[in-house]
């Protein structure tokens, strides 16, 4: 039961404190990919810790790592051992019912989102196949004078761009826009955004899940900008962004494009540093976003436990 308490406290800490910390970090020069990894780590961590707490409660004997946790939170463990077994069993049953309800809701909403996304993808593929043409590249070109590009998810996903993109932008700027869209497809950004939307619908009252869609949508744009800057240059992406953001064309629903939050994106392109080992940085950010709240939860409970012990021995 002590381990379950630590896990639950860790999940609660991530769910409430992580969004505030991550929003604060968004104002620094941290690379957007690292921040995106921290958001995804927090979302996955909150789900994992919450589910693990229920599994630990339902575990027939001492769950793995229970002994180690009890060694740290000794006094509290003595109290939890004195708790009647039926209380733990009731908590496990309530937790299992809660997990089941969440899974059912997630499946229902997930299927609804997946159907809508599939309908949009099919619509885009059918319409674009009729009106667009290929120029011996992987882009579907539309005969429209205004500059615009967007990516549509799928297997495989594809990039749609207008002739205006070639007419208004230099070759370098056009390549930057296309690199941005390809980064969305390579990074599975559509799937990440959809998953965040589903989680927000499943847990609307939990701050972490409720605030994730807006923050993650911005971060995938900033991350794609970074990839485009690596493929071309920061100055090229900045000038491409400036031109495309002036376009009055609206981006189709269910796609990821290029034309929002231009001032933030220009600022981020110019201030955020580049990580030399991106995968290692992303893994570290994701791991820290789970381990830090867990360590805080364990330390907090250990302090409470020690205080309770001291009070009990002095009384
Ligand atoms: Zn984009």
Short mmCIF file of C-alpha atoms and ligand atoms in Angstrom, two decimals, residues 180-181 184 221 224 256-258 265, ligand 1:
data_model
loop_
_atom_site.label_atom_id
_atom_site.label_comp_id
_atom_site.label_asym_id
_atom_site.label_seq_id
_atom_site.Cartn_x
_atom_site.Cartn_y
_atom_site.Cartn_z
CA UNK A 180 8.84 21.61 -42.30
CA UNK A 181 5.91 19.58 -43.65
CA UNK A 184 5.55 16.59 -39.42
CA UNK A 221 5.25 23.39 -35.19
CA UNK A 224 9.23 21.09 -37.48
CA UNK A 256 -0.73 20.36 -39.99
CA UNK A 257 0.47 23.44 -41.82
CA UNK A 258 2.76 26.39 -41.37
CA UNK A 265 8.07 30.78 -34.08
ZN1 LIG B 1 3.52 22.84 -39.39
#
